[in-house]
Amino acid sequence: MIFSKKINKFFLIFAILFFLFGSFLFAQARDFEINYPQIGNISLAEDPESLPEYIKYIFKLSIAVVGIFALGGLIYSGVIYLTSLGNPDQMKKATSAIKTTLIGLLILLSSYLVLEKINPELTKIEQREIEAPETTTYDKFELPKEITSVHVSLPMETRIKGREEESFGLFQEKRLERIKEYSIDSAKEASKGKETSKELVSLSGKCTCTHTKETCNGYTCTHPVCAGDCTWQTYEKEDPDNPGETITEKKCVNMTCRGLCCTSDPCCCQRKEIDENKEKNRSTVKELQNLKRNLSLEKIELEKEVDKIKETLKIMEEDCPLSGVLSRDNFISLKDHYINYGETPKEVNYWDDIERLLPMSYADFYCPVGGTRLGFTPSDPEIPSQEETDQYLEAFQSHLETAPFDYTISAQFTIPFGDVIDRGLFIANKLINKISSEDEADSYGSSGCSCQGGEEDEGEELPSNLKGKGLVELNSEMIKEIDNLHLAINKCLSSGCTPICECEDSGCSCEPTYCIGGNPCPMGEINSALDKIEDIQKAIEKRKNEIVKIIDEEIPHYIEDFDKMAGRMHSCIADPEEIEMGWLLL
């Protein structure tokens, strides 16, 4: 019985594995050199030289063998069942073995039906021919039929000068006008703040504790508070009308009457004017805050332009392939040449904010970055002999002597391009630091040039705490000191006054009378704040003058020098004969 059960389990496992992996085996194909035996009169392998037929042979043989084992297992289990003589355990084991055998047969028949009847395509195993891989041969590189050339613009001159009605440009005209306007307005507001603050100090100096129930602006200026008692005291004195006789009189005596505090406003008579001037200062502070914000934004934009110019310079120095930077004159001539020979030149912008270059600009550049022309490298030319070279030079010299016009063989002037660009960045950084700079040691130099250091403040000497500060920081200092002045004036309180209390005869009571003590304002603190405001106003005026000078004098002079440099570059590269204003043949 145990042997039968093991056979049945083996049969079941074999049937399941055969069902799962049978299809995979049909997909393989390889020739085998095996002679297959005959089973009775049936040849199961029609073509024993191939793997597909071999697999078919194994499949059919396996079905036959498994069928025989299944039949034997059923017979054996039936015999056990019949000879069990009603033994429940034997009957149960025999029944279980029969069920297991039948399940195995069902799986086996299912696999056969799937592979032979339901989807016979699964049993169609074909010998696969291995195709030889395709080989690709590469022809010798030739210049493409369509020649293209892509150049990226490096707008140095346009980046520096800017364009009208555009937001970019280091020294763009409208940008400089705004900075100049903000600087002048800052100086005006600072001057207003100084004058208003001087008036506030003058009014504070008139405040006093000594008021005798005076009324100003609808307010009573004296309000002392007293505590304690007065009492009637009797005494005798000689009767002036009857000599030798005495009379009894009484008087109000201060027993415990004392002054507690003064609740009056020592600046009562000046309060209305003080409030009006404070309101003027608040308006000044608001304007200074707006100007500070606007100047800070302009400074940020200037710094962005400086960074973009430096990046453009770096591309021209390091990233342009084969140092192939072209001037605008070169690019225009090369573009015309390409078009004449059926080629396709293309211009792309490096900076998205610059869609069009300045017209007539000579210091804008181009760098080749792509196209089929960039990828073409001709073979090394045959080097002519010295004799041939001399003949060429002689013929060229003869042509120059007989030509009806002059040739520009080389630049007739030096072109200090790097020095001019560095000076422009120096001026821009100086302007930036005049607008906003926390540290006097900030370098005005650029592009790694340390030869031009910071500038000392010229003219009137400024306090050490204001030296090197830009207009933005000075506006902040003015706002802070105006606020400090207001806080000091707010300390003009009656707490600094001394209340005077007296006994009044009517009713003999402790009555408040007046306050004394002079000016209760902290005039030392108030005058100190005014001195700082005056110093800051001078510093703001000085920074305004420096900024206006840079914008009105230094930058226009620099632009003139830049144009001279660009003109030399143009005359060096281009032929002196003009075809159209600004556009020259090379």
Coordinates of C-alpha atoms in Angstrom, one line a residue:
M1 CA 0.0 0.0 0.0
I2 CA 2.9 2.4 0.9
F3 CA 4.5 1.5 -2.4
S4 CA 1.4 2.3 -4.3
K5 CA 0.9 5.7 -2.6
K6 CA 4.5 6.7 -3.4
I7 CA 4.0 5.7 -7.1
N8 CA 0.9 7.8 -7.3
K9 CA 2.6 10.9 -5.7
F10 CA 5.5 10.5 -8.1
F11 CA 3.1 10.3 -11.0
L12 CA 1.2 13.5 -9.9
I13 CA 4.4 15.5 -9.5
F14 CA 5.8 14.4 -12.8
A15 CA 2.5 15.3 -14.6
I16 CA 2.5 18.8 -13.1
L17 CA 6.2 19.5 -14.0
F18 CA 5.6 18.2 -17.5
F19 CA 2.6 20.5 -18.0
L20 CA 4.6 23.6 -16.8
F21 CA 7.8 23.1 -18.7
G22 CA 6.7 21.2 -21.7
S23 CA 6.0 24.3 -23.8
F24 CA 9.5 25.7 -23.0
L25 CA 11.2 22.6 -24.3
F26 CA 9.4 22.9 -27.6
A27 CA 11.0 26.3 -28.3
Q28 CA 14.5 25.0 -28.4
A29 CA 16.2 23.9 -31.6
R30 CA 19.6 22.3 -32.1
D31 CA 20.7 19.3 -34.1
F32 CA 21.6 16.0 -32.3
E33 CA 23.4 13.1 -33.7
I34 CA 21.5 10.2 -32.0
N35 CA 20.0 6.9 -33.3
Y36 CA 16.6 6.4 -31.7
P37 CA 15.4 2.8 -31.0
Q38 CA 12.1 1.5 -32.4
I39 CA 9.2 0.9 -30.0
G40 CA 7.4 -2.1 -31.5
N41 CA 6.5 -1.2 -35.1
I42 CA 6.2 2.5 -34.4
S43 CA 9.0 5.0 -35.1
L44 CA 8.3 8.0 -32.8
A45 CA 11.1 10.1 -34.2
E46 CA 10.7 11.0 -37.8
D47 CA 13.9 13.1 -38.0
P48 CA 16.1 12.1 -35.0
E49 CA 18.8 14.5 -36.1
S50 CA 17.0 17.6 -34.8
L51 CA 16.1 18.8 -31.3
P52 CA 12.4 19.4 -32.1
E53 CA 11.9 15.7 -33.1
Y54 CA 13.9 14.6 -30.2
I55 CA 11.6 16.5 -27.9
K56 CA 8.5 15.1 -29.6
Y57 CA 9.9 11.6 -29.1
I58 CA 10.5 12.2 -25.3
F59 CA 7.0 13.7 -25.0
K60 CA 5.2 10.8 -26.6
L61 CA 7.3 8.2 -24.8
S62 CA 6.7 9.9 -21.5
I63 CA 2.9 9.8 -22.1
A64 CA 3.1 6.1 -22.8
V65 CA 5.2 5.4 -19.7
V66 CA 3.1 7.5 -17.4
G67 CA 0.0 5.9 -18.7
I68 CA 1.4 2.4 -17.9
F69 CA 2.3 3.6 -14.4
A70 CA -1.1 5.1 -13.9
L71 CA -2.8 1.9 -15.0
G72 CA -0.7 -0.2 -12.7
G73 CA -1.4 2.2 -9.8
L74 CA -5.2 1.9 -10.4
I75 CA -5.1 -1.9 -10.6
Y76 CA -3.0 -2.1 -7.5
S77 CA -5.2 0.3 -5.5
G78 CA -8.3 -1.6 -6.7
V79 CA -6.9 -4.9 -5.5
I80 CA -6.2 -3.3 -2.1
Y81 CA -9.7 -1.9 -1.9
L82 CA -11.3 -5.3 -2.8
T83 CA -9.1 -7.2 -0.3
S84 CA -9.7 -4.7 2.5
L85 CA -12.5 -6.9 3.9
G86 CA -14.3 -3.9 5.2
N87 CA -11.3 -2.5 7.0
P88 CA -11.9 1.3 7.1
D89 CA -8.2 2.3 7.1
Q90 CA -7.4 0.1 4.2
M91 CA -10.4 1.3 2.2
K92 CA -9.5 5.0 3.0
K93 CA -5.9 4.5 1.8
A94 CA -7.0 2.7 -1.4
T95 CA -9.6 5.4 -2.2
S96 CA -7.1 8.2 -1.6
A97 CA -4.6 6.4 -3.9
I98 CA -7.2 6.1 -6.6
K99 CA -8.1 9.8 -6.4
T100 CA -4.5 10.8 -6.6
T101 CA -3.9 8.6 -9.7
L102 CA -7.0 10.0 -11.4
I103 CA -5.9 13.6 -10.8
G104 CA -2.5 12.9 -12.3
L105 CA -4.2 11.3 -15.3
L106 CA -6.4 14.4 -15.7
I107 CA -3.5 16.8 -15.6
L108 CA -1.6 14.6 -18.1
L109 CA -4.6 14.4 -20.5
S110 CA -5.1 18.2 -20.1
S111 CA -1.5 18.9 -21.2
Y112 CA -2.0 16.5 -24.1
L113 CA -5.3 18.2 -25.2
V114 CA -3.7 21.7 -24.9
L115 CA -0.6 20.7 -26.9
E116 CA -2.2 18.4 -29.5
K117 CA -5.9 19.4 -29.9
I118 CA -6.8 22.8 -28.5
N119 CA -3.6 24.8 -29.7
P120 CA -1.6 22.5 -32.0
E121 CA 0.6 25.5 -32.9
L122 CA 2.5 24.9 -29.6
T123 CA 3.7 21.5 -30.9
K124 CA 5.0 22.9 -34.2
I125 CA 8.6 23.2 -33.5
E126 CA 10.7 24.4 -36.4
Q127 CA 14.4 24.4 -36.9
R128 CA 15.7 28.0 -36.7
E129 CA 18.4 29.1 -39.0
I130 CA 20.9 31.5 -37.5
E131 CA 21.3 34.5 -39.7
A132 CA 24.6 36.1 -40.1
P133 CA 24.8 39.6 -38.5
E134 CA 24.6 42.6 -40.8
T135 CA 27.8 44.5 -41.1
T136 CA 27.9 48.2 -41.7
T137 CA 30.6 49.8 -43.7
Y138 CA 31.5 53.4 -43.2
D139 CA 32.5 55.5 -46.1
K140 CA 35.2 58.0 -45.8
F141 CA 33.9 61.3 -44.2
E142 CA 32.8 63.8 -46.7
L143 CA 31.5 67.3 -46.3
P144 CA 27.7 67.1 -46.0
K145 CA 25.7 68.4 -48.9
E146 CA 23.8 70.9 -46.8
I147 CA 26.3 73.2 -45.0
T148 CA 25.1 74.9 -41.9
S149 CA 26.8 77.2 -39.4
V150 CA 25.5 78.1 -36.0
H151 CA 27.0 81.1 -34.1
V152 CA 26.0 82.3 -30.6
S153 CA 26.0 86.0 -30.0
L154 CA 28.2 87.4 -27.2
P155 CA 26.7 90.9 -26.9
M156 CA 29.4 92.7 -25.1
E157 CA 28.7 96.2 -26.4
T158 CA 24.9 95.7 -26.2
R159 CA 25.2 94.3 -22.6
I160 CA 27.1 97.4 -21.5
K161 CA 25.1 100.1 -23.3
G162 CA 21.7 98.6 -23.3
R163 CA 18.9 99.5 -25.7
E164 CA 16.3 102.2 -25.5
E165 CA 13.1 101.1 -23.8
E166 CA 14.7 97.8 -22.8
S167 CA 15.4 96.7 -19.2
F168 CA 18.9 95.2 -19.7
G169 CA 22.2 97.1 -20.0
L170 CA 24.8 98.0 -17.4
F171 CA 24.8 101.7 -18.4
Q172 CA 21.3 101.8 -19.9
E173 CA 20.2 105.4 -20.1
K174 CA 16.9 105.0 -18.3
R175 CA 18.5 102.9 -15.5
L176 CA 21.0 105.7 -14.9
E177 CA 18.3 108.3 -14.9
R178 CA 16.4 106.4 -12.2
I179 CA 19.4 106.0 -10.0
K180 CA 20.2 109.7 -10.3
E181 CA 16.6 110.7 -9.5
Y182 CA 16.5 108.4 -6.5
S183 CA 19.8 109.8 -5.2
I184 CA 18.6 113.5 -5.6
D185 CA 15.3 112.7 -3.9
S186 CA 17.2 111.0 -1.0
A187 CA 19.2 114.2 -0.5
K188 CA 16.1 116.3 -0.6
E189 CA 14.3 114.2 2.0
A190 CA 17.3 114.1 4.2
S191 CA 17.5 117.9 4.1
K192 CA 13.8 118.1 5.0
G193 CA 14.3 115.7 7.9
K194 CA 17.2 117.7 9.2
E195 CA 15.3 121.0 9.2
T196 CA 12.2 119.4 10.8
S197 CA 14.4 117.8 13.4
K198 CA 16.0 121.1 14.2
E199 CA 12.6 122.7 14.8
L200 CA 11.7 119.8 17.1
V201 CA 14.8 120.4 19.1
S202 CA 14.0 124.1 19.4
L203 CA 10.5 123.4 20.5
S204 CA 11.7 120.8 23.1
G205 CA 14.0 123.4 24.6
K206 CA 11.0 125.6 25.4
C207 CA 9.3 122.9 27.5
T208 CA 9.2 123.8 31.2
C209 CA 7.8 122.5 34.4
T210 CA 7.1 126.0 35.7
H211 CA 3.5 126.8 34.8
T212 CA 1.2 128.6 37.1
K213 CA -2.2 127.2 36.0
E214 CA -1.4 128.3 32.5
T215 CA -3.6 127.2 29.7
C216 CA -2.2 126.5 26.2
N217 CA -4.0 125.0 23.2
G218 CA -7.0 124.2 25.3
Y219 CA -5.0 122.3 27.9
T220 CA -4.1 123.2 31.5
C221 CA -0.4 122.9 31.8
T222 CA -0.1 122.4 35.6
H223 CA -1.7 119.4 37.4
P224 CA 0.2 118.6 40.6
V225 CA -1.1 115.9 42.9
C226 CA -0.8 116.3 46.7
A227 CA -1.5 114.2 49.7
G228 CA -1.6 114.8 53.5
D229 CA -3.5 117.1 55.8
C230 CA -3.6 120.7 56.8
T231 CA -5.1 121.6 60.2
W232 CA -6.3 124.7 62.0
Q233 CA -3.9 125.8 64.8
T234 CA -5.0 128.4 67.5
Y235 CA -2.6 130.7 69.1
E236 CA -2.7 134.0 71.2
K237 CA -1.2 137.2 70.3
E238 CA -1.4 140.8 71.6
D239 CA -4.4 142.7 70.7
P240 CA -3.1 145.7 68.7
D241 CA -6.2 147.7 69.6
N242 CA -6.0 147.0 73.3
P243 CA -2.4 147.0 74.5
G244 CA -1.8 144.6 77.4
E245 CA -4.6 142.3 76.3
T246 CA -4.4 139.2 74.1
I247 CA -6.6 137.7 71.5
T248 CA -7.0 134.2 70.1
E249 CA -6.5 133.5 66.4
K250 CA -6.1 130.5 64.2
K251 CA -4.2 129.6 61.0
C252 CA -4.0 126.7 58.6
V253 CA -0.8 124.8 59.2
N254 CA 0.8 122.2 57.0
M255 CA 1.0 119.1 59.0
T256 CA 1.5 116.3 56.5
C257 CA 0.7 118.0 53.2
R258 CA 3.2 117.1 50.5
G259 CA 3.4 116.9 46.7
L260 CA 3.2 113.5 45.1
C261 CA 3.7 114.1 41.3
C262 CA 3.0 116.4 38.4
T263 CA 0.6 115.1 35.8
S264 CA 0.9 118.2 33.6
D265 CA 2.5 118.3 30.2
P266 CA 5.6 120.4 30.4
C267 CA 5.5 120.9 26.6
C268 CA 1.8 121.9 26.8
C269 CA 2.3 125.2 24.9
Q270 CA 4.5 123.5 22.3
R271 CA 2.6 120.3 21.9
K272 CA 0.7 121.2 18.8
E273 CA 3.8 122.3 16.9
I274 CA 5.7 119.2 18.1
D275 CA 3.0 116.9 16.8
E276 CA 2.9 118.7 13.4
N277 CA 6.7 118.4 13.0
K278 CA 6.7 114.8 14.0
E279 CA 4.1 114.1 11.3
K280 CA 6.4 115.8 8.7
N281 CA 9.3 113.6 9.9
R282 CA 7.1 110.5 9.5
S283 CA 6.4 111.5 5.9
T284 CA 10.1 111.9 5.4
V285 CA 10.8 108.5 6.8
K286 CA 8.2 106.9 4.5
E287 CA 9.8 108.5 1.5
L288 CA 13.3 107.5 2.6
Q289 CA 12.1 103.9 3.0
N290 CA 10.7 103.9 -0.6
L291 CA 13.9 105.4 -2.0
K292 CA 16.0 102.8 0.0
R293 CA 14.0 100.0 -1.5
N294 CA 14.2 101.4 -5.0
L295 CA 17.9 102.0 -4.8
S296 CA 18.4 98.4 -3.4
L297 CA 16.6 97.0 -6.5
E298 CA 18.7 99.1 -8.8
K299 CA 21.9 97.8 -7.1
I300 CA 20.7 94.2 -7.6
E301 CA 20.1 94.8 -11.3
L302 CA 23.5 96.4 -11.7
E303 CA 25.2 93.5 -10.0
K304 CA 23.3 91.1 -12.4
E305 CA 24.6 93.0 -15.4
V306 CA 28.2 92.9 -14.0
D307 CA 28.0 89.2 -13.5
K308 CA 26.6 88.7 -17.1
I309 CA 29.4 90.7 -18.6
K310 CA 32.0 88.7 -16.6
E311 CA 30.4 85.5 -17.8
T312 CA 30.5 86.7 -21.4
L313 CA 34.2 87.5 -21.0
K314 CA 34.8 84.1 -19.6
I315 CA 33.2 82.5 -22.6
M316 CA 35.3 84.6 -25.0
E317 CA 38.5 83.6 -23.1
E318 CA 37.9 79.9 -22.3
D319 CA 34.8 78.3 -23.9
C320 CA 34.7 79.4 -27.5
P321 CA 36.2 76.5 -29.5
L322 CA 39.6 77.1 -31.1
S323 CA 39.4 80.7 -29.9
G324 CA 37.1 81.4 -32.8
V325 CA 35.5 84.6 -31.5
L326 CA 34.3 86.7 -34.4
S327 CA 33.6 90.4 -34.3
R328 CA 30.3 91.6 -35.7
D329 CA 32.1 92.8 -38.9
N330 CA 33.6 89.3 -39.3
F331 CA 30.3 87.6 -38.7
I332 CA 28.4 89.8 -41.2
S333 CA 31.0 89.1 -43.9
L334 CA 31.1 85.4 -43.1
K335 CA 27.3 85.3 -43.2
D336 CA 27.3 86.9 -46.6
H337 CA 29.9 84.4 -47.8
Y338 CA 27.9 81.4 -46.6
I339 CA 24.8 82.7 -48.3
N340 CA 26.6 83.3 -51.6
Y341 CA 27.8 79.7 -51.6
G342 CA 24.4 78.2 -50.7
E343 CA 25.2 77.6 -47.1
T344 CA 22.8 78.2 -44.2
P345 CA 24.2 80.5 -41.4
K346 CA 22.2 80.8 -38.2
E347 CA 22.5 83.2 -35.3
V348 CA 21.3 82.3 -31.7
N349 CA 21.2 84.4 -28.6
Y350 CA 23.2 83.5 -25.5
W351 CA 21.2 85.8 -23.2
D352 CA 17.4 85.5 -23.5
D353 CA 16.8 89.1 -22.4
I354 CA 18.7 90.4 -25.5
E355 CA 16.6 89.6 -28.5
R356 CA 18.3 92.2 -30.8
L357 CA 21.8 93.7 -30.7
L358 CA 22.5 97.4 -30.8
P359 CA 22.5 98.7 -34.4
M360 CA 26.0 99.8 -35.5
S361 CA 27.7 98.0 -32.7
Y362 CA 31.3 96.9 -33.3
A363 CA 32.2 95.3 -30.0
D364 CA 29.5 92.6 -30.1
F365 CA 30.9 89.2 -30.9
Y366 CA 30.0 85.7 -32.2
C367 CA 31.2 82.3 -31.3
P368 CA 30.8 79.2 -33.6
V369 CA 29.0 76.5 -31.6
G370 CA 27.4 74.1 -34.1
G371 CA 26.4 73.2 -37.6
T372 CA 27.9 70.8 -40.1
R373 CA 30.7 73.3 -41.0
L374 CA 31.9 73.2 -37.4
G375 CA 32.2 69.4 -37.6
F376 CA 34.2 69.3 -40.8
T377 CA 37.9 68.9 -40.5
P378 CA 39.7 68.9 -43.9
S379 CA 42.7 66.7 -44.4
D380 CA 46.1 68.3 -43.9
P381 CA 46.9 70.3 -47.0
E382 CA 50.1 69.8 -48.9
I383 CA 52.7 72.3 -47.7
P384 CA 54.1 74.3 -50.6
S385 CA 57.8 74.5 -51.1
Q386 CA 59.7 77.6 -50.2
E387 CA 60.1 78.5 -53.9
E388 CA 56.3 78.3 -54.4
T389 CA 55.7 80.4 -51.3
D390 CA 58.1 83.1 -52.5
Q391 CA 56.3 83.2 -55.9
Y392 CA 52.9 83.6 -54.1
L393 CA 54.2 86.5 -52.0
E394 CA 55.8 88.2 -54.9
A395 CA 52.5 88.0 -56.9
F396 CA 50.5 89.3 -54.0
Q397 CA 52.8 92.3 -53.5
S398 CA 52.5 93.1 -57.1
H399 CA 48.7 93.0 -56.9
L400 CA 48.8 95.4 -53.9
E401 CA 50.9 97.9 -55.8
T402 CA 48.6 98.0 -58.8
A403 CA 45.3 97.9 -56.9
P404 CA 43.0 101.0 -57.3
F405 CA 42.4 101.2 -53.5
D406 CA 44.2 100.8 -50.2
Y407 CA 44.2 97.7 -48.2
T408 CA 44.1 97.5 -44.4
I409 CA 46.6 94.8 -43.8
S410 CA 46.7 95.0 -40.0
A411 CA 45.4 97.2 -37.2
Q412 CA 46.8 100.7 -37.3
F413 CA 46.1 101.3 -33.6
T414 CA 46.3 99.3 -30.4
I415 CA 43.0 98.0 -29.2
P416 CA 42.9 98.0 -25.4
F417 CA 39.8 95.9 -25.2
G418 CA 40.5 94.2 -21.9
D419 CA 41.5 97.5 -20.2
V420 CA 38.4 99.3 -21.5
I421 CA 36.1 96.5 -20.3
D422 CA 37.9 96.4 -16.9
R423 CA 37.5 100.2 -16.5
G424 CA 33.8 99.9 -17.3
L425 CA 33.4 97.2 -14.6
F426 CA 35.4 99.4 -12.2
I427 CA 33.1 102.3 -12.7
A428 CA 30.0 100.1 -12.4
N429 CA 31.3 98.6 -9.1
K430 CA 32.1 102.1 -7.8
L431 CA 28.6 103.1 -8.6
I432 CA 27.2 100.0 -6.9
N433 CA 29.2 100.8 -3.7
K434 CA 28.1 104.4 -3.7
I435 CA 24.5 103.1 -3.8
S436 CA 25.0 100.5 -1.1
S437 CA 28.1 99.3 0.7
E438 CA 28.5 98.3 4.3
D439 CA 32.3 98.2 4.2
E440 CA 34.7 100.9 3.0
A441 CA 37.1 98.2 2.1
D442 CA 34.8 96.8 -0.6
S443 CA 36.9 96.5 -3.8
Y444 CA 35.8 98.5 -6.8
G445 CA 38.0 96.3 -9.0
S446 CA 36.7 93.7 -11.4
S447 CA 37.7 90.6 -13.4
G448 CA 40.3 89.8 -10.8
C449 CA 42.0 93.1 -11.2
S450 CA 43.2 94.4 -7.8
C451 CA 45.1 97.4 -9.2
Q452 CA 42.2 99.7 -8.6
G453 CA 41.3 99.6 -4.9
G454 CA 38.6 101.3 -2.9
E455 CA 38.3 105.1 -2.9
E456 CA 38.6 107.3 0.1
D457 CA 35.8 109.7 0.8
E458 CA 36.8 113.0 -0.7
G459 CA 35.9 116.5 0.5
E460 CA 34.5 117.1 3.9
E461 CA 35.5 114.6 6.5
L462 CA 32.7 112.3 7.6
P463 CA 32.4 110.6 11.0
S464 CA 34.1 107.2 11.1
N465 CA 30.8 105.3 11.5
L466 CA 29.5 106.8 8.2
K467 CA 32.6 106.4 6.1
G468 CA 32.2 103.9 3.2
K469 CA 28.4 103.6 3.7
G470 CA 26.3 103.7 0.6
L471 CA 23.2 105.8 0.1
V472 CA 21.0 102.9 1.0
E473 CA 22.7 102.4 4.4
L474 CA 22.7 106.2 5.0
N475 CA 19.0 106.4 4.4
S476 CA 18.6 103.6 7.0
E477 CA 20.8 105.6 9.4
M478 CA 18.6 108.7 8.9
I479 CA 15.4 106.8 9.5
K480 CA 16.9 105.3 12.7
E481 CA 18.1 108.7 14.1
I482 CA 14.8 110.4 13.4
D483 CA 13.1 107.7 15.3
N484 CA 15.7 108.1 18.2
L485 CA 15.0 111.8 18.2
H486 CA 11.3 111.3 18.5
L487 CA 11.8 108.8 21.3
A488 CA 14.0 111.3 23.2
I489 CA 11.4 114.1 22.8
N490 CA 8.8 111.6 24.1
K491 CA 10.7 111.7 27.4
C492 CA 9.7 115.3 28.0
L493 CA 7.5 114.2 30.8
S494 CA 6.2 115.8 34.0
S495 CA 7.8 113.0 36.0
G496 CA 10.9 115.3 35.9
C497 CA 9.0 118.1 37.6
T498 CA 8.5 118.8 41.3
P499 CA 5.0 119.4 42.5
I500 CA 4.3 122.3 45.0
C501 CA 1.4 121.9 47.4
E502 CA 0.1 124.5 49.9
C503 CA -2.5 124.8 52.6
E504 CA -5.4 127.0 51.6
D505 CA -7.2 128.9 54.3
S506 CA -10.7 128.3 53.0
G507 CA -11.5 125.0 54.4
C508 CA -7.9 124.5 55.5
S509 CA -7.1 121.8 53.0
C510 CA -4.0 120.5 51.2
E511 CA -4.3 122.1 47.8
P512 CA -2.1 121.6 44.6
T513 CA -0.6 124.9 43.5
Y514 CA 2.1 124.5 40.7
C515 CA 5.1 122.6 39.5
I516 CA 8.8 123.6 39.3
G517 CA 12.0 122.2 37.9
G518 CA 12.7 123.9 34.6
N519 CA 13.0 121.9 31.4
P520 CA 12.4 118.2 32.1
C521 CA 13.5 117.1 28.6
P522 CA 16.6 115.0 28.1
M523 CA 18.2 117.7 26.1
G524 CA 21.6 116.0 25.9
E525 CA 20.1 113.0 24.2
I526 CA 17.9 115.2 22.0
N527 CA 20.9 117.3 20.8
S528 CA 23.0 114.2 20.3
A529 CA 20.3 112.8 18.0
L530 CA 20.2 116.1 16.1
D531 CA 24.0 116.1 15.6
K532 CA 23.8 112.6 14.1
I533 CA 21.0 113.6 11.8
E534 CA 23.0 116.6 10.6
D535 CA 26.0 114.4 10.0
I536 CA 24.0 111.8 8.1
Q537 CA 22.4 114.5 6.0
K538 CA 25.8 115.7 5.0
A539 CA 26.9 112.2 4.1
I540 CA 23.7 111.6 2.0
E541 CA 24.4 114.9 0.2
K542 CA 28.0 113.8 -0.4
R543 CA 26.9 110.4 -1.8
K544 CA 24.3 112.0 -4.0
N545 CA 27.0 114.3 -5.5
E546 CA 29.3 111.3 -6.1
I547 CA 26.6 109.3 -7.8
V548 CA 25.5 112.2 -10.0
K549 CA 29.2 112.8 -10.9
I550 CA 29.6 109.1 -11.9
I551 CA 26.4 109.2 -14.0
D552 CA 26.9 112.6 -15.6
E553 CA 30.6 112.7 -16.1
E554 CA 32.5 109.4 -15.7
I555 CA 30.1 107.1 -17.5
P556 CA 29.6 109.4 -20.6
H557 CA 33.4 109.8 -20.8
Y558 CA 33.8 106.0 -20.5
I559 CA 31.2 105.4 -23.3
E560 CA 33.2 107.8 -25.5
D561 CA 36.4 105.8 -24.9
F562 CA 34.5 102.6 -25.5
D563 CA 33.3 103.8 -28.8
K564 CA 36.8 104.8 -29.8
M565 CA 38.0 101.3 -28.9
A566 CA 35.2 99.7 -30.9
G567 CA 35.9 102.1 -33.8
R568 CA 39.5 101.0 -33.9
M569 CA 38.4 97.4 -33.8
H570 CA 36.1 98.1 -36.7
S571 CA 38.7 99.9 -38.8
C572 CA 41.2 97.2 -38.1
I573 CA 39.0 94.4 -39.2
A574 CA 36.9 96.1 -41.9
D575 CA 37.9 97.6 -45.3
P576 CA 37.9 101.4 -45.1
E577 CA 35.5 101.7 -48.1
E578 CA 32.0 101.9 -46.7
I579 CA 29.1 100.3 -48.6
E580 CA 26.5 101.4 -46.2
M581 CA 26.8 103.3 -43.0
G582 CA 28.1 100.9 -40.4
W583 CA 28.2 97.8 -42.7
L584 CA 31.6 97.3 -44.3
L585 CA 33.2 94.7 -46.6
L586 CA 36.1 92.8 -45.2

